[in-house]
Coordinates of C-alpha atoms in Angstrom, one line a residue:
Chain A
X1 CA 0.0 0.0 0.0
X2 CA 1.2 3.5 -0.8
X3 CA 1.7 5.8 2.1
X4 CA -0.3 8.8 0.9
X5 CA -0.6 10.2 4.4
X6 CA 1.6 10.1 7.5
X7 CA 0.3 10.2 11.0
X8 CA 1.6 13.8 11.1
X9 CA -0.6 14.6 8.0
X10 CA -3.6 13.0 9.7
X11 CA -3.1 15.1 12.8
X12 CA -3.0 18.2 10.7
X13 CA -6.2 17.3 8.8
X14 CA -7.9 16.5 12.1
X15 CA -7.0 19.9 13.4
X16 CA -8.3 21.5 10.3
X17 CA -11.7 19.7 10.4
X18 CA -11.9 20.3 14.2
X19 CA -12.1 16.7 15.2
X20 CA -10.0 15.9 18.2
X21 CA -8.3 12.5 17.8
X22 CA -6.1 10.7 20.4
X23 CA -2.9 8.9 19.4
X24 CA -4.6 5.5 18.9
X25 CA -7.3 7.1 16.7
X26 CA -4.7 8.9 14.6
X27 CA -3.0 5.6 14.0
X28 CA -6.1 3.7 12.9
X29 CA -7.4 6.7 10.9
X30 CA -4.0 6.8 9.0
X31 CA -4.3 3.2 8.0
X32 CA -8.0 3.6 7.0
X33 CA -7.4 6.7 4.9
X34 CA -4.4 5.3 3.1
X35 CA -6.4 2.2 2.2
X36 CA -9.3 4.3 0.9
X37 CA -7.0 6.6 -1.1
X38 CA -5.4 3.6 -2.6
X39 CA -8.8 2.4 -3.8
X40 CA -9.3 5.7 -5.6
X41 CA -6.3 5.1 -7.9
X42 CA -8.4 4.3 -11.0
X43 CA -9.5 8.0 -11.1
X44 CA -5.8 9.0 -11.6
X45 CA -5.3 6.6 -14.5
X46 CA -7.9 7.9 -16.9
X47 CA -7.0 9.7 -20.1
X48 CA -9.1 12.8 -19.5
X49 CA -7.3 15.1 -21.9
X50 CA -9.8 17.7 -23.2
X51 CA -12.8 16.3 -21.1
X52 CA -14.8 19.1 -19.6
X53 CA -15.8 18.5 -15.9
X54 CA -19.4 18.2 -14.9
X55 CA -19.7 19.8 -11.5
X56 CA -23.5 19.3 -11.2
X57 CA -25.9 16.8 -12.7
X58 CA -28.2 19.6 -13.9
X59 CA -25.9 21.4 -16.2
X60 CA -28.1 24.4 -17.2
X61 CA -28.9 25.6 -13.7
X62 CA -29.7 29.3 -13.7
X63 CA -29.8 31.6 -10.8
X64 CA -33.4 32.0 -9.6
X65 CA -34.4 35.4 -8.3
X66 CA -37.6 36.5 -6.6
X67 CA -39.1 39.8 -5.8
X68 CA -37.3 41.5 -2.9
X69 CA -40.2 41.5 -0.5
X70 CA -40.4 40.8 3.2
X71 CA -41.2 37.2 4.2
X72 CA -41.5 35.7 7.6
X73 CA -38.8 33.4 8.8
X74 CA -37.7 31.9 12.1
X75 CA -38.3 34.0 15.2
X76 CA -35.2 34.5 17.3
X77 CA -36.6 32.2 20.0
X78 CA -37.0 29.4 17.4
X79 CA -33.5 29.8 16.1
X80 CA -32.2 29.4 19.6
X81 CA -34.3 26.4 20.6
X82 CA -31.7 23.9 19.7
X83 CA -28.7 25.9 20.9
X84 CA -26.7 23.9 23.5
X85 CA -26.1 27.2 25.4
X86 CA -27.7 30.7 25.0
X87 CA -27.8 33.9 27.0
X88 CA -29.6 37.2 26.4
X89 CA -31.1 36.0 23.1
X90 CA -27.7 35.0 21.8
X91 CA -25.7 31.8 21.2
X92 CA -23.3 31.4 24.1
X93 CA -19.8 30.3 23.4
X94 CA -16.6 30.1 25.4
X95 CA -14.1 33.0 24.9
X96 CA -12.4 33.0 21.6
X97 CA -9.7 35.5 22.7
X98 CA -7.0 35.5 25.4
X99 CA -7.0 33.0 28.2
X100 CA -10.6 31.9 27.8
X101 CA -12.8 31.4 30.8
X102 CA -16.6 31.3 30.8
X103 CA -18.6 34.0 32.5
Chain B
X1 CA -70.0 0.5 11.5
X2 CA -66.7 2.0 12.3
X3 CA -65.0 0.7 15.4
X4 CA -61.5 0.1 16.6
X5 CA -62.6 -3.5 17.5
X6 CA -63.7 -4.0 14.0
X7 CA -60.4 -2.6 12.6
X8 CA -58.5 -5.0 14.9
X9 CA -60.0 -8.0 13.0
X10 CA -58.5 -6.8 9.7
X11 CA -55.0 -7.4 8.4
X12 CA -52.6 -4.8 9.9
X13 CA -52.9 -1.5 8.0
X14 CA -49.2 -1.5 7.4
X15 CA -49.7 -4.6 5.3
X16 CA -52.4 -3.1 3.1
X17 CA -52.0 -1.2 -0.1
X18 CA -52.9 2.5 -0.5
X19 CA -56.0 1.6 -2.4
X20 CA -57.2 -1.0 0.2
X21 CA -56.9 1.6 3.0
X22 CA -58.7 4.2 0.9
X23 CA -61.4 1.8 0.0
X24 CA -62.0 1.0 3.7
X25 CA -62.1 4.7 4.6
X26 CA -64.6 5.4 1.8
X27 CA -66.9 2.6 2.7
X28 CA -66.5 3.5 6.4
X29 CA -65.2 0.1 7.2
X30 CA -62.8 1.9 9.5
X31 CA -61.8 5.5 10.2
X32 CA -58.5 7.2 9.7
X33 CA -58.2 7.4 13.5
X34 CA -58.5 3.6 13.6
X35 CA -55.7 3.4 11.0
X36 CA -53.5 5.6 13.0
X37 CA -54.2 3.9 16.4
X38 CA -53.8 0.4 15.1
X39 CA -50.6 1.2 13.1
X40 CA -49.0 2.8 16.1
X41 CA -50.2 0.1 18.5
X42 CA -48.5 -2.6 16.5
X43 CA -45.1 -1.0 16.3
X44 CA -43.7 -1.6 19.8
X45 CA -44.0 -5.4 19.5
X46 CA -43.7 -5.9 15.7
X47 CA -40.6 -3.6 15.5
X48 CA -39.0 -4.8 18.7
X49 CA -36.5 -7.1 16.9
X50 CA -36.4 -5.2 13.6
X51 CA -35.7 -1.7 15.1
X52 CA -36.7 0.3 12.1
X53 CA -38.3 3.1 14.1
X54 CA -36.3 5.6 16.2
X55 CA -39.4 7.6 17.2
X56 CA -43.2 7.3 16.7
X57 CA -45.3 10.4 16.3
X58 CA -48.6 9.6 18.1
X59 CA -49.9 13.1 18.4
X60 CA -49.1 14.2 14.8
X61 CA -50.7 10.9 13.6
X62 CA -53.9 11.3 15.5
X63 CA -54.3 15.0 14.6
X64 CA -53.8 14.2 10.9
X65 CA -56.2 11.2 11.2
X66 CA -58.9 13.4 12.9
X67 CA -58.6 15.9 10.0
X68 CA -59.1 13.1 7.5
X69 CA -62.1 11.7 9.3
X70 CA -63.7 15.2 9.4
X71 CA -63.1 15.4 5.6
X72 CA -64.6 12.0 5.0
X73 CA -67.6 12.9 7.1
X74 CA -68.1 16.1 5.1
X75 CA -67.8 14.2 1.8
X76 CA -64.4 15.9 1.0
X77 CA -62.3 12.7 1.0
X78 CA -61.5 13.1 -2.7
X79 CA -60.1 16.5 -2.1
X80 CA -57.6 15.2 0.4
X81 CA -54.9 14.1 -2.0
X82 CA -53.4 10.8 -3.3
X83 CA -52.1 9.5 0.1
X84 CA -55.2 10.2 2.1
X85 CA -55.4 7.9 5.2
X86 CA -52.1 6.1 4.4
X87 CA -49.6 5.6 7.3
X88 CA -46.2 6.9 6.3
X89 CA -42.8 7.2 8.0
X90 CA -39.6 9.1 7.2
X91 CA -35.9 8.5 7.2
X92 CA -34.5 10.3 10.2
X93 CA -32.6 12.8 8.0
X94 CA -35.9 14.4 7.1
X95 CA -37.1 17.3 9.2
X96 CA -40.6 17.2 10.6
X97 CA -41.5 20.0 13.0
X98 CA -41.6 18.8 16.6
X99 CA -39.8 15.5 15.9
X100 CA -36.1 14.6 16.6
X101 CA -34.1 14.5 13.4
X102 CA -31.0 12.7 14.5
X103 CA -29.5 11.3 11.3
X104 CA -28.8 8.4 13.6
X105 CA -26.0 10.4 15.1
X106 CA -25.0 11.3 18.6
X107 CA -24.3 14.7 17.1
X108 CA -28.1 15.3 16.6
X109 CA -29.4 13.1 19.3
X110 CA -31.4 15.9 20.9
X111 CA -32.1 18.0 17.8
X112 CA -35.8 18.9 17.5
X113 CA -36.8 20.1 14.0
X114 CA -38.1 23.6 13.9
X115 CA -39.4 23.1 10.4
X116 CA -40.5 20.5 8.0
X117 CA -38.8 19.1 4.8
X118 CA -40.7 19.7 1.6
X119 CA -40.9 16.0 0.7
X120 CA -42.4 15.3 4.2
X121 CA -44.7 18.3 3.9
X122 CA -46.0 17.1 0.6
X123 CA -46.9 13.6 1.8
X124 CA -48.8 15.1 4.7
X125 CA -50.5 17.6 2.4
X126 CA -51.5 14.6 0.2
X127 CA -53.3 13.1 3.2
X128 CA -50.6 10.8 4.6
X129 CA -50.6 10.0 8.4
X130 CA -47.1 10.5 9.9
X131 CA -46.2 7.5 12.0
X132 CA -42.6 8.2 12.8
X133 CA -38.9 8.5 12.0
X134 CA -36.7 5.6 10.7
X135 CA -33.2 4.4 11.5
X136 CA -30.3 4.8 9.0
X137 CA -26.6 4.7 8.8
X138 CA -25.1 7.7 10.6
X139 CA -25.5 10.7 8.3
X140 CA -26.3 8.1 5.5
X141 CA -22.7 7.0 5.5
X142 CA -23.0 3.2 5.0
X143 CA -24.7 0.3 3.3
X144 CA -25.9 -1.7 6.2
X145 CA -27.5 0.6 8.9
X146 CA -24.8 -0.8 11.2
X147 CA -23.3 2.7 11.7
X148 CA -26.4 4.1 13.4
X149 CA -25.5 5.5 16.8
X150 CA -28.7 4.0 18.2
X151 CA -28.2 0.4 17.2
X152 CA -28.7 -1.4 13.9
X153 CA -31.9 -2.2 12.1
X154 CA -32.4 -6.0 11.4
X155 CA -33.5 -7.4 8.1
X156 CA -37.1 -8.7 8.6
X157 CA -36.4 -11.6 6.3
X158 CA -33.5 -12.8 8.6
X159 CA -32.8 -11.0 11.8
X160 CA -29.2 -12.1 11.7
X161 CA -28.7 -10.0 8.5
X162 CA -28.5 -6.3 7.7
X163 CA -31.3 -4.6 5.9
X164 CA -28.9 -2.7 3.7
X165 CA -28.4 1.0 4.0
X166 CA -28.2 3.7 4.4
X167 CA -32.1 3.9 4.3
X168 CA -32.2 0.5 6.2
X169 CA -35.0 1.5 8.5
X170 CA -37.2 2.8 5.6
X171 CA -36.8 -0.5 3.7
X172 CA -37.3 -2.7 6.8
X173 CA -40.4 -0.9 8.0
X174 CA -42.1 -1.6 4.7
X175 CA -40.8 -5.2 4.4
X176 CA -42.1 -5.9 7.9
X177 CA -45.5 -4.4 7.1
X178 CA -45.3 -1.8 9.8
X179 CA -46.3 0.9 7.3
X180 CA -47.2 0.7 3.5
X181 CA -45.0 3.7 2.5
X182 CA -41.8 5.2 3.7
X183 CA -39.4 7.8 2.3
X184 CA -35.6 7.4 2.1
X185 CA -32.7 9.2 0.4
X186 CA -30.1 7.9 -2.0
X187 CA -26.7 9.3 -2.5
X188 CA -24.9 6.2 -4.0
X189 CA -27.5 3.5 -3.6
X190 CA -29.1 4.2 -0.2
X191 CA -32.6 3.6 -1.4
X192 CA -32.1 0.9 -4.0
X193 CA -29.7 -1.4 -2.1
X194 CA -31.8 -1.7 1.1
X195 CA -34.9 -2.1 -1.1
X196 CA -33.1 -5.0 -2.8
X197 CA -32.0 -6.6 0.5
X198 CA -35.5 -6.3 2.1
X199 CA -37.5 -7.3 -1.1
X200 CA -39.5 -4.1 -1.6
X201 CA -39.8 -1.5 -4.3
X202 CA -37.4 1.5 -3.9
X203 CA -37.1 4.5 -6.2
X204 CA -34.3 7.0 -6.6
X205 CA -35.8 9.5 -8.9
X206 CA -33.8 11.6 -11.3
X207 CA -31.9 14.3 -9.5
X208 CA -34.1 17.4 -9.3
X209 CA -37.5 15.5 -9.4
X210 CA -37.9 15.7 -5.6
X211 CA -37.0 18.7 -3.4
X212 CA -34.1 18.2 -1.0
X213 CA -35.1 21.1 1.2
X214 CA -35.1 20.1 4.8
X215 CA -33.3 16.8 4.2
X216 CA -30.0 16.9 6.0
X217 CA -27.4 17.1 3.2
X218 CA -24.7 14.5 2.6
X219 CA -23.7 14.9 -1.1
X220 CA -25.6 17.9 -2.4
X221 CA -25.0 17.1 -6.1
X222 CA -25.9 13.4 -5.5
X223 CA -28.7 13.2 -2.9
X224 CA -32.2 12.5 -4.0
X225 CA -35.3 11.5 -2.0
X226 CA -37.6 8.7 -3.0
X227 CA -40.3 6.2 -1.8
X228 CA -40.3 2.6 -0.6
X229 CA -43.4 0.5 -1.0
X230 CA -44.4 -3.1 -1.6
X231 CA -46.2 -2.3 -4.9
X232 CA -45.2 -0.3 -7.9
X233 CA -48.6 1.5 -7.8
X234 CA -48.1 2.6 -4.2
X235 CA -44.6 3.9 -5.0
X236 CA -45.9 5.7 -8.1
X237 CA -48.8 7.3 -6.0
X238 CA -46.1 8.5 -3.6
X239 CA -44.0 9.9 -6.4
X240 CA -47.0 11.9 -7.5
X241 CA -47.3 13.4 -4.1
X242 CA -43.6 14.4 -3.6
X243 CA -42.3 15.3 -7.1
X244 CA -42.0 18.8 -8.6
X245 CA -40.6 22.2 -8.3
X246 CA -40.1 23.7 -4.8
X247 CA -38.9 27.3 -4.6
X248 CA -36.9 26.3 -1.5
X249 CA -34.6 24.0 -3.5
X250 CA -33.2 25.7 -6.6
X251 CA -32.3 22.3 -8.1
X252 CA -35.8 21.0 -8.0
X253 CA -37.6 20.9 -11.4
X254 CA -41.1 21.3 -12.7
X255 CA -42.5 17.8 -13.0
X256 CA -46.0 17.4 -14.4
X257 CA -46.0 13.6 -15.2
X258 CA -48.6 11.3 -13.6
X259 CA -46.3 8.4 -12.5
X260 CA -49.3 6.0 -12.3
X261 CA -50.4 6.8 -15.9
X262 CA -48.4 4.1 -17.8
X263 CA -48.3 1.3 -15.3
X264 CA -50.9 -0.8 -17.2
X265 CA -49.2 -0.3 -20.6
X266 CA -46.9 -3.3 -20.3
X267 CA -43.6 -3.5 -22.1
X268 CA -44.4 -4.6 -25.7
X269 CA -42.3 -2.5 -28.0
X270 CA -40.0 -1.1 -25.3
X271 CA -36.3 -1.4 -25.7
X272 CA -34.5 -2.6 -22.6
X273 CA -30.8 -2.4 -22.3
X274 CA -28.6 -5.1 -20.8
X275 CA -25.0 -4.2 -19.9
X276 CA -22.8 -7.3 -20.6
X277 CA -19.9 -6.0 -18.5
X278 CA -22.1 -5.6 -15.5
X279 CA -23.3 -9.2 -15.9
X280 CA -19.7 -10.4 -15.9
X281 CA -18.6 -8.2 -13.0
X282 CA -16.3 -9.6 -10.4
X283 CA -18.2 -10.2 -7.2
X284 CA -21.7 -10.7 -8.8
X285 CA -23.1 -13.8 -7.2
X286 CA -24.6 -16.5 -9.4
X287 CA -28.0 -16.3 -7.8
X288 CA -28.3 -12.5 -8.4
X289 CA -27.1 -12.9 -12.0
X290 CA -29.6 -15.7 -12.6
X291 CA -32.4 -13.4 -11.3
X292 CA -31.5 -10.6 -13.6
X293 CA -31.3 -12.9 -16.6
X294 CA -34.7 -14.4 -15.6
X295 CA -36.3 -10.9 -15.3
X296 CA -34.8 -10.0 -18.7
X297 CA -36.3 -13.2 -20.3
X298 CA -39.7 -12.5 -18.8
X299 CA -39.7 -9.0 -20.2
X300 CA -38.7 -10.3 -23.6
X301 CA -41.5 -12.8 -23.4
X302 CA -43.9 -9.9 -22.8
X303 CA -42.8 -8.2 -26.0
X304 CA -39.9 -6.1 -24.9
X305 CA -36.8 -6.0 -27.1
X306 CA -33.5 -6.7 -25.3
X307 CA -30.6 -4.6 -26.5
X308 CA -27.0 -4.8 -25.4
X309 CA -25.6 -1.4 -24.4
X310 CA -22.1 -0.5 -23.1
X311 CA -21.4 1.8 -20.2
X312 CA -17.6 1.7 -20.6
X313 CA -16.9 4.4 -18.0
X314 CA -19.2 3.0 -15.3
X315 CA -16.3 1.2 -13.8
X316 CA -14.8 4.6 -12.9
X317 CA -17.9 5.6 -11.1
X318 CA -16.9 3.9 -7.8
X319 CA -13.7 5.9 -7.4
X320 CA -15.4 9.1 -8.7
X321 CA -18.1 8.6 -6.1
X322 CA -15.7 8.0 -3.2
X323 CA -14.0 11.3 -4.2
X324 CA -17.1 13.4 -4.8
X325 CA -19.2 12.0 -1.9
X326 CA -16.6 12.7 0.9
X327 CA -15.8 16.1 -0.6
X328 CA -19.4 17.2 -0.5
X329 CA -19.9 15.6 3.0
X330 CA -16.8 17.3 4.4
X331 CA -18.3 20.6 3.3
X332 CA -21.9 19.8 4.5
X333 CA -20.8 18.5 7.9
X334 CA -18.8 21.6 8.7
X335 CA -22.0 23.1 9.9
X336 CA -22.1 21.0 13.0
X337 CA -20.3 23.4 15.3
X338 CA -21.6 22.7 18.8
X339 CA -22.9 26.3 19.0
X340 CA -26.2 26.7 17.1
X341 CA -27.4 23.1 17.5
X342 CA -26.0 19.6 17.9
X343 CA -23.8 18.0 20.5
X344 CA -21.8 20.3 22.7
X345 CA -19.2 18.9 25.0
X346 CA -19.4 20.8 28.3
X347 CA -16.8 22.5 30.3
X348 CA -14.3 23.9 27.7
X349 CA -12.5 27.1 28.3
X350 CA -12.0 28.0 24.7
X351 CA -14.1 27.6 21.5
X352 CA -11.5 25.6 19.6
X353 CA -11.3 22.9 22.3
X354 CA -15.1 22.8 22.4
X355 CA -15.3 22.3 18.6
X356 CA -12.7 19.5 18.7
X357 CA -14.2 17.6 21.6
X358 CA -17.8 18.0 20.4
X359 CA -17.1 16.9 16.9
X360 CA -14.9 14.0 18.0
X361 CA -17.6 12.7 20.4
X362 CA -20.6 13.6 18.2
X363 CA -19.4 11.9 14.9
X364 CA -19.0 8.2 14.6
X365 CA -16.1 6.5 12.8
X366 CA -17.4 6.5 9.3
X367 CA -18.5 10.1 9.5
X368 CA -15.0 11.1 10.8
X369 CA -13.4 9.1 8.0
X370 CA -15.4 10.8 5.2
X371 CA -15.0 14.3 6.7
X372 CA -11.2 13.8 6.9
X373 CA -11.0 12.1 3.5
X374 CA -13.0 15.0 1.9
X375 CA -10.7 17.6 3.5
X376 CA -7.6 15.8 2.2
X377 CA -9.0 15.4 -1.4
X378 CA -9.9 19.1 -1.6
X379 CA -6.6 20.3 -0.3
X380 CA -4.2 22.2 -2.5
X381 CA -2.2 19.9 -4.8
X382 CA -4.4 16.9 -4.2
X383 CA -7.5 18.6 -5.7
X384 CA -6.1 18.2 -9.2
X385 CA -5.2 14.6 -8.7
X386 CA -8.7 13.4 -7.6
X387 CA -11.5 15.9 -7.4
X388 CA -11.1 17.5 -10.8
X389 CA -10.6 14.2 -12.7
X390 CA -13.7 12.8 -10.8
X391 CA -15.8 15.6 -12.2
X392 CA -14.4 14.9 -15.7
X393 CA -15.3 11.2 -15.2
X394 CA -18.8 12.4 -14.4
X395 CA -19.0 13.9 -17.9
X396 CA -17.9 10.6 -19.4
X397 CA -20.4 8.6 -17.4
X398 CA -23.2 11.0 -18.3
X399 CA -22.2 10.6 -22.0
X400 CA -22.3 6.8 -21.7
X401 CA -25.8 6.9 -20.5
X402 CA -26.9 9.4 -23.1
X403 CA -25.4 7.2 -25.8
X404 CA -27.1 4.1 -24.3
X405 CA -30.5 5.9 -24.2
X406 CA -30.3 6.5 -28.0
X407 CA -30.8 2.7 -28.3
X408 CA -33.0 1.9 -25.3
X409 CA -35.8 3.2 -23.1
X410 CA -34.7 1.6 -19.8
X411 CA -31.7 -0.4 -18.6
X412 CA -31.8 -3.6 -16.5
X413 CA -28.9 -4.4 -14.2
X414 CA -28.3 -5.9 -10.8
X415 CA -28.9 -3.7 -7.8
X416 CA -26.4 -5.3 -5.4
X417 CA -23.9 -8.0 -6.3
X418 CA -25.3 -10.2 -3.5
X419 CA -28.2 -10.7 -1.1
X420 CA -28.2 -9.3 2.4
X421 CA -25.1 -10.0 4.4
X422 CA -24.7 -11.0 8.1
X423 CA -24.0 -8.4 10.8
X424 CA -20.2 -7.9 11.1
X425 CA -19.6 -9.9 7.9
X426 CA -18.1 -6.9 6.1
X427 CA -16.0 -4.9 8.5
X428 CA -13.5 -3.2 6.3
X429 CA -14.8 0.1 4.8
X430 CA -13.4 -0.3 1.3
X431 CA -15.2 -3.8 1.0
X432 CA -18.4 -2.2 2.2
X433 CA -18.2 0.3 -0.5
X434 CA -18.3 -2.5 -3.1
X435 CA -22.0 -3.1 -2.3
X436 CA -22.8 0.0 -4.2
X437 CA -20.9 -1.0 -7.4
X438 CA -24.0 -1.1 -9.6
X439 CA -25.9 1.8 -8.2
X440 CA -23.3 4.6 -7.9
X441 CA -23.0 5.6 -11.6
X442 CA -26.6 6.6 -11.6
X443 CA -26.1 9.2 -8.9
X444 CA -23.0 10.4 -10.7
X445 CA -25.0 10.9 -13.9
X446 CA -28.1 12.1 -12.1
X447 CA -30.7 10.0 -13.9
X448 CA -33.3 7.8 -12.1
X449 CA -33.0 4.2 -10.9
X450 CA -35.1 1.8 -8.9
X451 CA -34.9 -1.6 -7.2
X452 CA -37.7 -4.0 -8.1
X453 CA -38.1 -7.2 -6.1
X454 CA -38.0 -10.4 -8.2
X455 CA -38.4 -13.1 -5.6
X456 CA -35.8 -15.0 -3.6
X457 CA -32.2 -16.0 -4.6
X458 CA -31.7 -19.7 -5.4
X459 CA -28.8 -20.1 -3.0
X460 CA -29.5 -17.9 0.0
X461 CA -33.3 -17.8 -0.1
X462 CA -33.2 -14.1 0.5
X463 CA -34.8 -11.3 -1.5
X464 CA -33.2 -10.2 -4.8
X465 CA -33.9 -6.9 -6.5
X466 CA -33.2 -5.9 -10.1
X467 CA -32.3 -2.4 -11.0
X468 CA -34.2 -0.5 -13.6
X469 CA -32.5 2.7 -14.9
X470 CA -34.3 5.4 -16.9
X471 CA -33.1 8.5 -18.8
X472 CA -33.1 11.7 -16.8
X473 CA -36.6 13.0 -16.2
X474 CA -38.1 9.9 -17.8
X475 CA -38.6 8.0 -14.6
X476 CA -42.0 6.8 -15.7
X477 CA -40.1 4.5 -18.2
X478 CA -38.7 2.4 -15.3
X479 CA -42.0 2.4 -13.5
X480 CA -43.7 1.0 -16.6
X481 CA -41.1 -1.9 -16.8
X482 CA -41.4 -2.4 -13.0
X483 CA -45.2 -2.8 -13.3
X484 CA -44.7 -5.5 -15.9
X485 CA -42.2 -7.3 -13.7
X486 CA -44.8 -7.1 -10.9
X487 CA -47.3 -8.9 -13.1
X488 CA -44.7 -11.7 -13.4
X489 CA -43.5 -11.9 -9.8
X490 CA -46.5 -10.5 -7.8
X491 CA -46.6 -7.7 -5.4
X492 CA -43.8 -7.8 -2.9
X493 CA -44.8 -9.9 0.1
X494 CA -44.4 -8.8 3.7
X495 CA -41.4 -10.7 5.2
X496 CA -42.8 -14.1 6.3
X497 CA -41.8 -13.7 10.0
X498 CA -43.8 -10.4 10.1
X499 CA -46.7 -11.4 8.0
X500 CA -48.8 -13.3 10.6
X501 CA -49.4 -10.5 13.1
X502 CA -52.9 -9.0 13.4
X503 CA -53.6 -5.3 13.9
X504 CA -53.2 -4.2 17.5
X505 CA -51.7 -7.4 18.7

């Protein structure tokens, strides 16, 4: 099997996608991802010279506009119903600056 | 006269057809409230082993049923829509106000929908009675329903085997006769493969036929919603209810066809494509191959013309899919941030640590794998090696189908290379991916495909489905062929172990 990704690479990806993995999980994820990427090899072996890509199955999509008029949407209370934590009609998160620390 | 006691003497409503239920309502043999009560009453016991349902919706069902009974009493039943009085249940990636929409993930375990998906809304507006939400592979990542965070669904035909996936709960609920109709979603085979494993009809319409609004997204250029049923007619009636333009999904298209219109036309004069390379594919079991050949012969005997067609690039579909699917999933699953909704791991002092812990705990193994794979495949330098070529391959596959449809009206292939496998039998993710080898190219090209049950395999004695594939926005072609196969094979039976139960037992 080709080593497409090292454990160091996998740790970097995990950090980027914000999924915390422990050392053991990094190890098994590295093996899984390398096996899966290996299985994708056929896509690299095609002669695709001059072939246009199709990014979407409905090729002739056009932007759809409507009149710019007011329409009802979620009330603030509805939008907050599923929030794990909220305060003063806002989503509540830990500090993003400095030392952190919840109020 | 109408009475719950009377209704209890009948076969379970979940084992009836749409027309049978509506006939009973019209002749006042039973009421819609009887239908709702008896259907709900049967689930705790009849679903105990199968575990298709994650949640039942008693109040919504009884409210809907009461409205239907009022309409019947006032002589307005015919105005209620094509699914009036029919119990229906939804894959748990479909929002329905007031229900949990978990995607079978710990991430959304406590998420309560503040709105309703268009496909769900349309079945309810058509008179359907909402019975509940159905188990699935976590975020629809899988082909066995084993990755559900809330435990697997079992195949009603053999409880030691998987129902397929990812819409395993949707297929099993219909096969077990718990409800006549369910909705599922299909990104690479997630309606057709479980329909095949459970011996029911399952339709993945052409991309754009059914609105995706309110269905939790996996692969936005691949996902499509469709029905499960035991008869082609019931599936077609459901298609009539859910298809068509929705201003909340800009990819949904105007659809005016009546999907029931050509079911009685039979197949004389139709040209049906056979793909020789598919029939010789490595891994295709002899019993499935024999069933596809048998179905082809029966269609030929009914007057269809069999024509060999080539899909030379279909073999690239698998790797294209396992590039495009994870890339789109990576993007879609970025929204689960532990702030607005979803699992939030408590006690973190900074937001980064809260994200990492919440997403690590909230997502299962397969979801993590696909998110990380998608991130890698879209990264600078790697993008040109996999993602861009995958989109070029998509062009080639689409052209293959267009070329084939110059010669044929519908294509007949296997759905899955084999019948339902045992729990734990396929543990390695790349082998699991192979169960979608015949279904994936249709999602890549975007046209419609369905699984049609054709009896039991000679070796395993388990249900086998054949796949019918239609040109884009000509889904009625495959329904017409399916109806002819149904004349040959009969309406799909309720799984034998589930068939004996009486309503309300």
